[in-house]
JSON list of N, CA and C in Angstrom, two decimals:
[
{"chain": "A", "resi": 1, "resn": "UNK", "atom": "N", "xyz": [0.84, -1.19, 0.00]},
{"chain": "A", "resi": 1, "resn": "UNK", "atom": "CA", "xyz": [0.00, 0.00, 0.00]},
{"chain": "A", "resi": 1, "resn": "UNK", "atom": "C", "xyz": [0.88, 1.25, 0.00]},
{"chain": "A", "resi": 2, "resn": "UNK", "atom": "N", "xyz": [2.00, 1.18, 0.72]},
{"chain": "A", "resi": 2, "resn": "UNK", "atom": "CA", "xyz": [2.88, 2.33, 0.74]},
{"chain": "A", "resi": 2, "resn": "UNK", "atom": "C", "xyz": [3.44, 2.63, -0.65]},
{"chain": "A", "resi": 3, "resn": "UNK", "atom": "N", "xyz": [3.82, 1.58, -1.37]},
{"chain": "A", "resi": 3, "resn": "UNK", "atom": "CA", "xyz": [4.34, 1.77, -2.71]},
{"chain": "A", "resi": 3, "resn": "UNK", "atom": "C", "xyz": [3.29, 2.41, -3.62]},
{"chain": "A", "resi": 4, "resn": "UNK", "atom": "N", "xyz": [2.04, 1.99, -3.49]},
{"chain": "A", "resi": 4, "resn": "UNK", "atom": "CA", "xyz": [0.96, 2.60, -4.29]},
{"chain": "A", "resi": 4, "resn": "UNK", "atom": "C", "xyz": [0.83, 4.09, -4.01]},
{"chain": "A", "resi": 5, "resn": "UNK", "atom": "N", "xyz": [1.11, 4.46, -2.74]},
{"chain": "A", "resi": 5, "resn": "UNK", "atom": "CA", "xyz": [1.00, 5.87, -2.35]},
{"chain": "A", "resi": 5, "resn": "UNK", "atom": "C", "xyz": [2.27, 6.65, -2.63]},
{"chain": "A", "resi": 6, "resn": "UNK", "atom": "N", "xyz": [3.33, 5.97, -3.13]},
{"chain": "A", "resi": 6, "resn": "UNK", "atom": "CA", "xyz": [4.58, 6.65, -3.43]},
{"chain": "A", "resi": 6, "resn": "UNK", "atom": "C", "xyz": [5.42, 6.93, -2.21]},
{"chain": "A", "resi": 7, "resn": "UNK", "atom": "N", "xyz": [5.18, 6.19, -1.12]},
{"chain": "A", "resi": 7, "resn": "UNK", "atom": "CA", "xyz": [5.89, 6.40, 0.14]},
{"chain": "A", "resi": 7, "resn": "UNK", "atom": "C", "xyz": [6.94, 5.31, 0.30]},
{"chain": "A", "resi": 8, "resn": "UNK", "atom": "N", "xyz": [8.14, 5.68, 0.70]},
{"chain": "A", "resi": 8, "resn": "UNK", "atom": "CA", "xyz": [9.19, 4.70, 0.98]},
{"chain": "A", "resi": 8, "resn": "UNK", "atom": "C", "xyz": [8.88, 4.01, 2.29]},
{"chain": "A", "resi": 9, "resn": "UNK", "atom": "N", "xyz": [8.83, 2.68, 2.30]},
{"chain": "A", "resi": 9, "resn": "UNK", "atom": "CA", "xyz": [8.52, 1.97, 3.54]},
{"chain": "A", "resi": 9, "resn": "UNK", "atom": "C", "xyz": [9.58, 2.20, 4.61]},
{"chain": "A", "resi": 10, "resn": "UNK", "atom": "N", "xyz": [9.18, 2.33, 5.87]},
{"chain": "A", "resi": 10, "resn": "UNK", "atom": "CA", "xyz": [10.15, 2.47, 6.96]},
{"chain": "A", "resi": 10, "resn": "UNK", "atom": "C", "xyz": [11.02, 1.21, 7.05]},
{"chain": "A", "resi": 11, "resn": "UNK", "atom": "N", "xyz": [12.20, 1.38, 7.59]},
{"chain": "A", "resi": 11, "resn": "UNK", "atom": "CA", "xyz": [13.10, 0.24, 7.77]},
{"chain": "A", "resi": 11, "resn": "UNK", "atom": "C", "xyz": [12.46, -0.78, 8.71]},
{"chain": "A", "resi": 12, "resn": "UNK", "atom": "N", "xyz": [12.63, -2.05, 8.38]},
{"chain": "A", "resi": 12, "resn": "UNK", "atom": "CA", "xyz": [12.08, -3.11, 9.23]},
{"chain": "A", "resi": 12, "resn": "UNK", "atom": "C", "xyz": [10.72, -3.62, 8.80]},
{"chain": "A", "resi": 13, "resn": "UNK", "atom": "N", "xyz": [10.10, -2.98, 7.81]},
{"chain": "A", "resi": 13, "resn": "UNK", "atom": "CA", "xyz": [8.80, -3.44, 7.31]},
{"chain": "A", "resi": 13, "resn": "UNK", "atom": "C", "xyz": [8.99, -4.78, 6.61]},
{"chain": "A", "resi": 14, "resn": "UNK", "atom": "N", "xyz": [8.10, -5.73, 6.89]},
{"chain": "A", "resi": 14, "resn": "UNK", "atom": "CA", "xyz": [8.24, -7.06, 6.31]},
{"chain": "A", "resi": 14, "resn": "UNK", "atom": "C", "xyz": [7.23, -7.34, 5.20]},
{"chain": "A", "resi": 15, "resn": "UNK", "atom": "N", "xyz": [6.42, -6.40, 4.83]},
{"chain": "A", "resi": 15, "resn": "UNK", "atom": "CA", "xyz": [5.42, -6.60, 3.80]},
{"chain": "A", "resi": 15, "resn": "UNK", "atom": "C", "xyz": [6.05, -6.73, 2.42]},
{"chain": "A", "resi": 16, "resn": "UNK", "atom": "N", "xyz": [5.22, -7.05, 1.44]},
{"chain": "A", "resi": 16, "resn": "UNK", "atom": "CA", "xyz": [5.68, -7.19, 0.06]},
{"chain": "A", "resi": 16, "resn": "UNK", "atom": "C", "xyz": [4.81, -6.34, -0.85]},
{"chain": "A", "resi": 17, "resn": "UNK", "atom": "N", "xyz": [5.39, -5.94, -1.95]},
{"chain": "A", "resi": 17, "resn": "UNK", "atom": "CA", "xyz": [4.69, -5.10, -2.91]},
{"chain": "A", "resi": 17, "resn": "UNK", "atom": "C", "xyz": [3.52, -5.85, -3.54]},
{"chain": "A", "resi": 18, "resn": "UNK", "atom": "N", "xyz": [2.39, -5.19, -3.62]},
{"chain": "A", "resi": 18, "resn": "UNK", "atom": "CA", "xyz": [1.23, -5.74, -4.32]},
{"chain": "A", "resi": 18, "resn": "UNK", "atom": "C", "xyz": [1.28, -5.40, -5.80]},
{"chain": "A", "resi": 19, "resn": "UNK", "atom": "N", "xyz": [2.23, -4.57, -6.19]},
{"chain": "A", "resi": 19, "resn": "UNK", "atom": "CA", "xyz": [2.35, -4.19, -7.59]},
{"chain": "A", "resi": 19, "resn": "UNK", "atom": "C", "xyz": [3.08, -5.24, -8.42]},
{"chain": "A", "resi": 20, "resn": "UNK", "atom": "N", "xyz": [3.62, -6.25, -7.75]},
{"chain": "A", "resi": 20, "resn": "UNK", "atom": "CA", "xyz": [4.31, -7.35, -8.45]},
{"chain": "A", "resi": 20, "resn": "UNK", "atom": "C", "xyz": [3.76, -8.68, -7.94]},
{"chain": "A", "resi": 21, "resn": "UNK", "atom": "N", "xyz": [2.50, -9.00, -8.25]},
{"chain": "A", "resi": 21, "resn": "UNK", "atom": "CA", "xyz": [1.88, -10.21, -7.70]},
{"chain": "A", "resi": 21, "resn": "UNK", "atom": "C", "xyz": [2.62, -11.49, -8.08]},
{"chain": "A", "resi": 22, "resn": "UNK", "atom": "N", "xyz": [3.34, -11.48, -9.19]},
{"chain": "A", "resi": 22, "resn": "UNK", "atom": "CA", "xyz": [4.08, -12.68, -9.59]},
{"chain": "A", "resi": 22, "resn": "UNK", "atom": "C", "xyz": [5.23, -13.00, -8.63]},
{"chain": "A", "resi": 23, "resn": "UNK", "atom": "N", "xyz": [5.63, -12.03, -7.82]},
{"chain": "A", "resi": 23, "resn": "UNK", "atom": "CA", "xyz": [6.70, -12.26, -6.84]},
{"chain": "A", "resi": 23, "resn": "UNK", "atom": "C", "xyz": [6.18, -12.70, -5.48]},
{"chain": "A", "resi": 24, "resn": "UNK", "atom": "N", "xyz": [4.86, -12.67, -5.29]},
{"chain": "A", "resi": 24, "resn": "UNK", "atom": "CA", "xyz": [4.29, -13.10, -4.02]},
{"chain": "A", "resi": 24, "resn": "UNK", "atom": "C", "xyz": [4.30, -14.63, -3.93]},
{"chain": "A", "resi": 25, "resn": "UNK", "atom": "N", "xyz": [4.45, -15.18, -2.72]},
{"chain": "A", "resi": 25, "resn": "UNK", "atom": "CA", "xyz": [4.44, -16.63, -2.58]},
{"chain": "A", "resi": 25, "resn": "UNK", "atom": "C", "xyz": [3.12, -17.22, -3.08]},
{"chain": "A", "resi": 26, "resn": "UNK", "atom": "N", "xyz": [3.19, -18.33, -3.78]},
{"chain": "A", "resi": 26, "resn": "UNK", "atom": "CA", "xyz": [2.00, -18.96, -4.33]},
{"chain": "A", "resi": 26, "resn": "UNK", "atom": "C", "xyz": [1.10, -19.54, -3.24]},
{"chain": "A", "resi": 27, "resn": "UNK", "atom": "N", "xyz": [1.67, -19.88, -2.09]},
{"chain": "A", "resi": 27, "resn": "UNK", "atom": "CA", "xyz": [0.89, -20.51, -1.03]},
{"chain": "A", "resi": 27, "resn": "UNK", "atom": "C", "xyz": [0.39, -19.51, 0.02]},
{"chain": "A", "resi": 28, "resn": "UNK", "atom": "N", "xyz": [0.41, -18.23, -0.32]},
{"chain": "A", "resi": 28, "resn": "UNK", "atom": "CA", "xyz": [-0.02, -17.23, 0.66]},
{"chain": "A", "resi": 28, "resn": "UNK", "atom": "C", "xyz": [-1.52, -17.31, 0.92]},
{"chain": "A", "resi": 29, "resn": "UNK", "atom": "N", "xyz": [-1.92, -16.86, 2.08]},
{"chain": "A", "resi": 29, "resn": "UNK", "atom": "CA", "xyz": [-3.33, -16.77, 2.46]},
{"chain": "A", "resi": 29, "resn": "UNK", "atom": "C", "xyz": [-3.64, -15.30, 2.68]},
{"chain": "A", "resi": 30, "resn": "UNK", "atom": "N", "xyz": [-4.72, -14.83, 2.09]},
{"chain": "A", "resi": 30, "resn": "UNK", "atom": "CA", "xyz": [-5.13, -13.44, 2.20]},
{"chain": "A", "resi": 30, "resn": "UNK", "atom": "C", "xyz": [-6.38, -13.35, 3.06]},
{"chain": "A", "resi": 31, "resn": "UNK", "atom": "N", "xyz": [-6.40, -12.40, 4.00]},
{"chain": "A", "resi": 31, "resn": "UNK", "atom": "CA", "xyz": [-7.57, -12.14, 4.83]},
{"chain": "A", "resi": 31, "resn": "UNK", "atom": "C", "xyz": [-7.99, -10.69, 4.63]},
{"chain": "A", "resi": 32, "resn": "UNK", "atom": "N", "xyz": [-9.28, -10.45, 4.59]},
{"chain": "A", "resi": 32, "resn": "UNK", "atom": "CA", "xyz": [-9.76, -9.09, 4.47]},
{"chain": "A", "resi": 32, "resn": "UNK", "atom": "C", "xyz": [-10.97, -8.86, 5.36]},
{"chain": "A", "resi": 33, "resn": "UNK", "atom": "N", "xyz": [-11.15, -7.62, 5.77]},
{"chain": "A", "resi": 33, "resn": "UNK", "atom": "CA", "xyz": [-12.26, -7.24, 6.64]},
{"chain": "A", "resi": 33, "resn": "UNK", "atom": "C", "xyz": [-12.72, -5.86, 6.21]},
{"chain": "A", "resi": 34, "resn": "UNK", "atom": "N", "xyz": [-14.00, -5.72, 5.91]},
{"chain": "A", "resi": 34, "resn": "UNK", "atom": "CA", "xyz": [-14.55, -4.44, 5.51]},
{"chain": "A", "resi": 34, "resn": "UNK", "atom": "C", "xyz": [-15.62, -4.03, 6.50]},
{"chain": "A", "resi": 35, "resn": "UNK", "atom": "N", "xyz": [-15.30, -3.03, 7.28]},
{"chain": "A", "resi": 35, "resn": "UNK", "atom": "CA", "xyz": [-16.25, -2.45, 8.24]},
{"chain": "A", "resi": 35, "resn": "UNK", "atom": "C", "xyz": [-16.77, -3.47, 9.26]},
{"chain": "A", "resi": 36, "resn": "UNK", "atom": "N", "xyz": [-16.00, -4.52, 9.53]},
{"chain": "A", "resi": 36, "resn": "UNK", "atom": "CA", "xyz": [-16.40, -5.57, 10.46]},
{"chain": "A", "resi": 36, "resn": "UNK", "atom": "C", "xyz": [-17.76, -6.18, 10.09]},
{"chain": "A", "resi": 37, "resn": "UNK", "atom": "N", "xyz": [-18.08, -6.12, 8.81]},
{"chain": "A", "resi": 37, "resn": "UNK", "atom": "CA", "xyz": [-19.34, -6.64, 8.30]},
{"chain": "A", "resi": 37, "resn": "UNK", "atom": "C", "xyz": [-19.12, -7.66, 7.20]},
{"chain": "A", "resi": 38, "resn": "UNK", "atom": "N", "xyz": [-18.14, -7.41, 6.35]},
{"chain": "A", "resi": 38, "resn": "UNK", "atom": "CA", "xyz": [-17.82, -8.29, 5.23]},
{"chain": "A", "resi": 38, "resn": "UNK", "atom": "C", "xyz": [-16.40, -8.81, 5.42]},
{"chain": "A", "resi": 39, "resn": "UNK", "atom": "N", "xyz": [-16.25, -10.12, 5.33]},
{"chain": "A", "resi": 39, "resn": "UNK", "atom": "CA", "xyz": [-14.96, -10.75, 5.56]},
{"chain": "A", "resi": 39, "resn": "UNK", "atom": "C", "xyz": [-14.60, -11.61, 4.36]},
{"chain": "A", "resi": 40, "resn": "UNK", "atom": "N", "xyz": [-13.31, -11.74, 4.11]},
{"chain": "A", "resi": 40, "resn": "UNK", "atom": "CA", "xyz": [-12.84, -12.49, 2.95]},
{"chain": "A", "resi": 40, "resn": "UNK", "atom": "C", "xyz": [-11.58, -13.26, 3.34]},
{"chain": "A", "resi": 41, "resn": "UNK", "atom": "N", "xyz": [-11.47, -14.47, 2.83]},
{"chain": "A", "resi": 41, "resn": "UNK", "atom": "CA", "xyz": [-10.23, -15.23, 2.94]},
{"chain": "A", "resi": 41, "resn": "UNK", "atom": "C", "xyz": [-10.00, -15.89, 1.59]},
{"chain": "A", "resi": 42, "resn": "UNK", "atom": "N", "xyz": [-8.72, -15.86, 1.15]},
{"chain": "A", "resi": 42, "resn": "UNK", "atom": "CA", "xyz": [-8.40, -16.43, -0.15]},
{"chain": "A", "resi": 42, "resn": "UNK", "atom": "C", "xyz": [-7.13, -17.26, -0.03]},
{"chain": "A", "resi": 43, "resn": "UNK", "atom": "N", "xyz": [-7.19, -18.47, -0.57]},
{"chain": "A", "resi": 43, "resn": "UNK", "atom": "CA", "xyz": [-6.03, -19.36, -0.59]},
{"chain": "A", "resi": 43, "resn": "UNK", "atom": "C", "xyz": [-6.06, -20.13, -1.89]},
{"chain": "A", "resi": 44, "resn": "UNK", "atom": "N", "xyz": [-4.91, -20.22, -2.57]},
{"chain": "A", "resi": 44, "resn": "UNK", "atom": "CA", "xyz": [-4.81, -20.93, -3.85]},
{"chain": "A", "resi": 44, "resn": "UNK", "atom": "C", "xyz": [-5.84, -20.42, -4.85]},
{"chain": "A", "resi": 45, "resn": "UNK", "atom": "N", "xyz": [-6.10, -19.12, -4.80]},
{"chain": "A", "resi": 45, "resn": "UNK", "atom": "CA", "xyz": [-7.06, -18.45, -5.70]},
{"chain": "A", "resi": 45, "resn": "UNK", "atom": "C", "xyz": [-8.49, -18.98, -5.54]},
{"chain": "A", "resi": 46, "resn": "UNK", "atom": "N", "xyz": [-8.78, -19.55, -4.37]},
{"chain": "A", "resi": 46, "resn": "UNK", "atom": "CA", "xyz": [-10.15, -19.88, -3.99]},
{"chain": "A", "resi": 46, "resn": "UNK", "atom": "C", "xyz": [-10.55, -18.83, -2.95]},
{"chain": "A", "resi": 47, "resn": "UNK", "atom": "N", "xyz": [-11.65, -18.15, -3.18]},
{"chain": "A", "resi": 47, "resn": "UNK", "atom": "CA", "xyz": [-12.03, -17.00, -2.36]},
{"chain": "A", "resi": 47, "resn": "UNK", "atom": "C", "xyz": [-13.37, -17.24, -1.69]},
{"chain": "A", "resi": 48, "resn": "UNK", "atom": "N", "xyz": [-13.38, -17.08, -0.36]},
{"chain": "A", "resi": 48, "resn": "UNK", "atom": "CA", "xyz": [-14.61, -17.16, 0.42]},
{"chain": "A", "resi": 48, "resn": "UNK", "atom": "C", "xyz": [-14.93, -15.77, 0.93]},
{"chain": "A", "resi": 49, "resn": "UNK", "atom": "N", "xyz": [-16.15, -15.34, 0.74]},
{"chain": "A", "resi": 49, "resn": "UNK", "atom": "CA", "xyz": [-16.62, -14.05, 1.23]},
{"chain": "A", "resi": 49, "resn": "UNK", "atom": "C", "xyz": [-17.79, -14.32, 2.17]},
{"chain": "A", "resi": 50, "resn": "UNK", "atom": "N", "xyz": [-17.74, -13.71, 3.35]},
{"chain": "A", "resi": 50, "resn": "UNK", "atom": "CA", "xyz": [-18.83, -13.86, 4.31]},
{"chain": "A", "resi": 50, "resn": "UNK", "atom": "C", "xyz": [-19.30, -12.47, 4.72]},
{"chain": "A", "resi": 51, "resn": "UNK", "atom": "N", "xyz": [-20.60, -12.28, 4.73]},
{"chain": "A", "resi": 51, "resn": "UNK", "atom": "CA", "xyz": [-21.16, -11.02, 5.21]},
{"chain": "A", "resi": 51, "resn": "UNK", "atom": "C", "xyz": [-22.10, -11.31, 6.37]},
{"chain": "A", "resi": 52, "resn": "UNK", "atom": "N", "xyz": [-21.98, -10.50, 7.40]},
{"chain": "A", "resi": 52, "resn": "UNK", "atom": "CA", "xyz": [-22.85, -10.67, 8.56]},
{"chain": "A", "resi": 52, "resn": "UNK", "atom": "C", "xyz": [-24.27, -10.19, 8.27]},
{"chain": "A", "resi": 53, "resn": "UNK", "atom": "N", "xyz": [-24.42, -9.35, 7.24]},
{"chain": "A", "resi": 53, "resn": "UNK", "atom": "CA", "xyz": [-25.75, -8.89, 6.83]},
{"chain": "A", "resi": 53, "resn": "UNK", "atom": "C", "xyz": [-26.46, -10.06, 6.15]},
{"chain": "A", "resi": 54, "resn": "UNK", "atom": "N", "xyz": [-27.33, -10.71, 6.85]},
{"chain": "A", "resi": 54, "resn": "UNK", "atom": "CA", "xyz": [-28.05, -11.85, 6.30]},
{"chain": "A", "resi": 54, "resn": "UNK", "atom": "C", "xyz": [-27.31, -13.16, 6.44]},
{"chain": "A", "resi": 55, "resn": "UNK", "atom": "N", "xyz": [-26.14, -13.15, 7.12]},
{"chain": "A", "resi": 55, "resn": "UNK", "atom": "CA", "xyz": [-25.38, -14.39, 7.33]},
{"chain": "A", "resi": 55, "resn": "UNK", "atom": "C", "xyz": [-25.17, -15.13, 6.01]},
{"chain": "A", "resi": 56, "resn": "UNK", "atom": "N", "xyz": [-24.58, -14.44, 5.03]},
{"chain": "A", "resi": 56, "resn": "UNK", "atom": "CA", "xyz": [-24.47, -14.95, 3.67]},
{"chain": "A", "resi": 56, "resn": "UNK", "atom": "C", "xyz": [-23.01, -15.26, 3.33]},
{"chain": "A", "resi": 57, "resn": "UNK", "atom": "N", "xyz": [-22.77, -16.40, 2.67]},
{"chain": "A", "resi": 57, "resn": "UNK", "atom": "CA", "xyz": [-21.44, -16.83, 2.27]},
{"chain": "A", "resi": 57, "resn": "UNK", "atom": "C", "xyz": [-21.39, -17.03, 0.76]},
{"chain": "A", "resi": 58, "resn": "UNK", "atom": "N", "xyz": [-20.29, -16.60, 0.15]},
{"chain": "A", "resi": 58, "resn": "UNK", "atom": "CA", "xyz": [-20.04, -16.81, -1.27]},
{"chain": "A", "resi": 58, "resn": "UNK", "atom": "C", "xyz": [-18.69, -17.52, -1.40]},
{"chain": "A", "resi": 59, "resn": "UNK", "atom": "N", "xyz": [-18.54, -18.34, -2.43]},
{"chain": "A", "resi": 59, "resn": "UNK", "atom": "CA", "xyz": [-17.28, -19.04, -2.68]},
{"chain": "A", "resi": 59, "resn": "UNK", "atom": "C", "xyz": [-17.00, -19.02, -4.17]},
{"chain": "A", "resi": 60, "resn": "UNK", "atom": "N", "xyz": [-15.77, -18.62, -4.53]},
{"chain": "A", "resi": 60, "resn": "UNK", "atom": "CA", "xyz": [-15.40, -18.50, -5.93]},
{"chain": "A", "resi": 60, "resn": "UNK", "atom": "C", "xyz": [-14.06, -19.18, -6.20]},
{"chain": "A", "resi": 61, "resn": "UNK", "atom": "N", "xyz": [-13.95, -19.82, -7.36]},
{"chain": "A", "resi": 61, "resn": "UNK", "atom": "CA", "xyz": [-12.69, -20.36, -7.85]},
{"chain": "A", "resi": 61, "resn": "UNK", "atom": "C", "xyz": [-12.16, -19.34, -8.86]},
{"chain": "A", "resi": 62, "resn": "UNK", "atom": "N", "xyz": [-11.24, -18.50, -8.41]},
{"chain": "A", "resi": 62, "resn": "UNK", "atom": "CA", "xyz": [-10.74, -17.43, -9.27]},
{"chain": "A", "resi": 62, "resn": "UNK", "atom": "C", "xyz": [-9.85, -17.95, -10.39]},
{"chain": "A", "resi": 63, "resn": "UNK", "atom": "N", "xyz": [-9.43, -19.20, -10.31]},
{"chain": "A", "resi": 63, "resn": "UNK", "atom": "CA", "xyz": [-8.66, -19.80, -11.39]},
{"chain": "A", "resi": 63, "resn": "UNK", "atom": "C", "xyz": [-9.52, -19.93, -12.65]},
{"chain": "A", "resi": 64, "resn": "UNK", "atom": "N", "xyz": [-10.75, -20.36, -12.48]},
{"chain": "A", "resi": 64, "resn": "UNK", "atom": "CA", "xyz": [-11.65, -20.55, -13.63]},
{"chain": "A", "resi": 64, "resn": "UNK", "atom": "C", "xyz": [-12.73, -19.47, -13.74]},
{"chain": "A", "resi": 65, "resn": "UNK", "atom": "N", "xyz": [-12.87, -18.66, -12.69]},
{"chain": "A", "resi": 65, "resn": "UNK", "atom": "CA", "xyz": [-13.92, -17.65, -12.65]},
{"chain": "A", "resi": 65, "resn": "UNK", "atom": "C", "xyz": [-13.37, -16.34, -12.06]},
{"chain": "A", "resi": 66, "resn": "UNK", "atom": "N", "xyz": [-12.44, -15.68, -12.74]},
{"chain": "A", "resi": 66, "resn": "UNK", "atom": "CA", "xyz": [-11.81, -14.48, -12.17]},
{"chain": "A", "resi": 66, "resn": "UNK", "atom": "C", "xyz": [-12.76, -13.31, -11.96]},
{"chain": "A", "resi": 67, "resn": "UNK", "atom": "N", "xyz": [-13.93, -13.32, -12.63]},
{"chain": "A", "resi": 67, "resn": "UNK", "atom": "CA", "xyz": [-14.89, -12.23, -12.46]},
{"chain": "A", "resi": 67, "resn": "UNK", "atom": "C", "xyz": [-15.90, -12.52, -11.35]},
{"chain": "A", "resi": 68, "resn": "UNK", "atom": "N", "xyz": [-15.74, -13.65, -10.66]},
{"chain": "A", "resi": 68, "resn": "UNK", "atom": "CA", "xyz": [-16.60, -14.03, -9.53]},
{"chain": "A", "resi": 68, "resn": "UNK", "atom": "C", "xyz": [-18.08, -14.04, -9.91]},
{"chain": "A", "resi": 69, "resn": "UNK", "atom": "N", "xyz": [-18.40, -14.77, -10.94]},
{"chain": "A", "resi": 69, "resn": "UNK", "atom": "CA", "xyz": [-19.78, -14.86, -11.41]},
{"chain": "A", "resi": 69, "resn": "UNK", "atom": "C", "xyz": [-20.48, -16.15, -11.00]},
{"chain": "A", "resi": 70, "resn": "UNK", "atom": "N", "xyz": [-19.70, -17.18, -10.61]},
{"chain": "A", "resi": 70, "resn": "UNK", "atom": "CA", "xyz": [-20.28, -18.48, -10.30]},
{"chain": "A", "resi": 70, "resn": "UNK", "atom": "C", "xyz": [-20.05, -18.81, -8.82]},
{"chain": "A", "resi": 71, "resn": "UNK", "atom": "N", "xyz": [-21.05, -18.58, -8.00]},
{"chain": "A", "resi": 71, "resn": "UNK", "atom": "CA", "xyz": [-20.96, -18.85, -6.56]},
{"chain": "A", "resi": 71, "resn": "UNK", "atom": "C", "xyz": [-21.01, -20.36, -6.33]},
{"chain": "A", "resi": 72, "resn": "UNK", "atom": "N", "xyz": [-19.95, -20.90, -5.73]},
{"chain": "A", "resi": 72, "resn": "UNK", "atom": "CA", "xyz": [-19.85, -22.34, -5.49]},
{"chain": "A", "resi": 72, "resn": "UNK", "atom": "C", "xyz": [-20.22, -22.73, -4.06]},
{"chain": "A", "resi": 73, "resn": "UNK", "atom": "N", "xyz": [-20.70, -21.80, -3.26]},
{"chain": "A", "resi": 73, "resn": "UNK", "atom": "CA", "xyz": [-20.91, -22.06, -1.84]},
{"chain": "A", "resi": 73, "resn": "UNK", "atom": "C", "xyz": [-21.94, -23.17, -1.55]},
{"chain": "A", "resi": 74, "resn": "UNK", "atom": "N", "xyz": [-22.87, -23.42, -2.46]},
{"chain": "A", "resi": 74, "resn": "UNK", "atom": "CA", "xyz": [-23.86, -24.48, -2.23]},
{"chain": "A", "resi": 74, "resn": "UNK", "atom": "C", "xyz": [-23.52, -25.77, -2.97]},
{"chain": "A", "resi": 75, "resn": "UNK", "atom": "N", "xyz": [-22.46, -25.75, -3.76]},
{"chain": "A", "resi": 75, "resn": "UNK", "atom": "CA", "xyz": [-22.06, -26.92, -4.54]},
{"chain": "A", "resi": 75, "resn": "UNK", "atom": "C", "xyz": [-21.44, -27.97, -3.62]},
{"chain": "A", "resi": 76, "resn": "UNK", "atom": "N", "xyz": [-22.02, -29.19, -3.54]},
{"chain": "A", "resi": 76, "resn": "UNK", "atom": "CA", "xyz": [-21.49, -30.24, -2.65]},
{"chain": "A", "resi": 76, "resn": "UNK", "atom": "C", "xyz": [-20.01, -30.55, -2.90]},
{"chain": "A", "resi": 77, "resn": "UNK", "atom": "N", "xyz": [-19.55, -30.41, -4.11]},
{"chain": "A", "resi": 77, "resn": "UNK", "atom": "CA", "xyz": [-18.15, -30.71, -4.43]},
{"chain": "A", "resi": 77, "resn": "UNK", "atom": "C", "xyz": [-17.18, -29.71, -3.81]},
{"chain": "A", "resi": 78, "resn": "UNK", "atom": "N", "xyz": [-17.68, -28.56, -3.39]},
{"chain": "A", "resi": 78, "resn": "UNK", "atom": "CA", "xyz": [-16.83, -27.50, -2.84]},
{"chain": "A", "resi": 78, "resn": "UNK", "atom": "C", "xyz": [-16.98, -27.34, -1.32]},
{"chain": "A", "resi": 79, "resn": "UNK", "atom": "N", "xyz": [-17.75, -28.18, -0.65]},
{"chain": "A", "resi": 79, "resn": "UNK", "atom": "CA", "xyz": [-18.00, -28.00, 0.78]},
{"chain": "A", "resi": 79, "resn": "UNK", "atom": "C", "xyz": [-16.74, -28.15, 1.64]},
{"chain": "A", "resi": 80, "resn": "UNK", "atom": "N", "xyz": [-15.86, -29.06, 1.28]},
{"chain": "A", "resi": 80, "resn": "UNK", "atom": "CA", "xyz": [-14.63, -29.25, 2.06]},
{"chain": "A", "resi": 80, "resn": "UNK", "atom": "C", "xyz": [-13.76, -27.99, 2.00]},
{"chain": "A", "resi": 81, "resn": "UNK", "atom": "N", "xyz": [-13.60, -27.43, 0.82]},
{"chain": "A", "resi": 81, "resn": "UNK", "atom": "CA", "xyz": [-12.81, -26.19, 0.68]},
{"chain": "A", "resi": 81, "resn": "UNK", "atom": "C", "xyz": [-13.49, -25.03, 1.38]},
{"chain": "A", "resi": 82, "resn": "UNK", "atom": "N", "xyz": [-14.81, -24.95, 1.29]},
{"chain": "A", "resi": 82, "resn": "UNK", "atom": "CA", "xyz": [-15.56, -23.90, 1.97]},
{"chain": "A", "resi": 82, "resn": "UNK", "atom": "C", "xyz": [-15.34, -23.99, 3.48]},
{"chain": "A", "resi": 83, "resn": "UNK", "atom": "N", "xyz": [-15.42, -25.19, 4.03]},
{"chain": "A", "resi": 83, "resn": "UNK", "atom": "CA", "xyz": [-15.22, -25.38, 5.47]},
{"chain": "A", "resi": 83, "resn": "UNK", "atom": "C", "xyz": [-13.79, -25.07, 5.88]},
{"chain": "A", "resi": 84, "resn": "UNK", "atom": "N", "xyz": [-12.82, -25.39, 5.03]},
{"chain": "A", "resi": 84, "resn": "UNK", "atom": "CA", "xyz": [-11.42, -25.09, 5.32]},
{"chain": "A", "resi": 84, "resn": "UNK", "atom": "C", "xyz": [-11.20, -23.60, 5.44]},
{"chain": "A", "resi": 85, "resn": "UNK", "atom": "N", "xyz": [-11.76, -22.85, 4.49]},
{"chain": "A", "resi": 85, "resn": "UNK", "atom": "CA", "xyz": [-11.56, -21.40, 4.49]},
{"chain": "A", "resi": 85, "resn": "UNK", "atom": "C", "xyz": [-12.37, -20.74, 5.60]}
]
């Protein structure tokens, strides 16, 4: 985020640039939180989104569906991955 803002990171920062995603570890896990209402976790380009508004969960395979159009959360074949995330 600092690089996006044009700010030199302070010494000792352990983060990595998001502007070079090809340099990020392939096995990384991403967590996100928006207003303590919407939560996201992504691993191996499988993305789970949970919203507390209506207790709703979405699951996407970004490898085959990068535009997040096919919700897999109810698909029995994806339940193990959904539970893992």
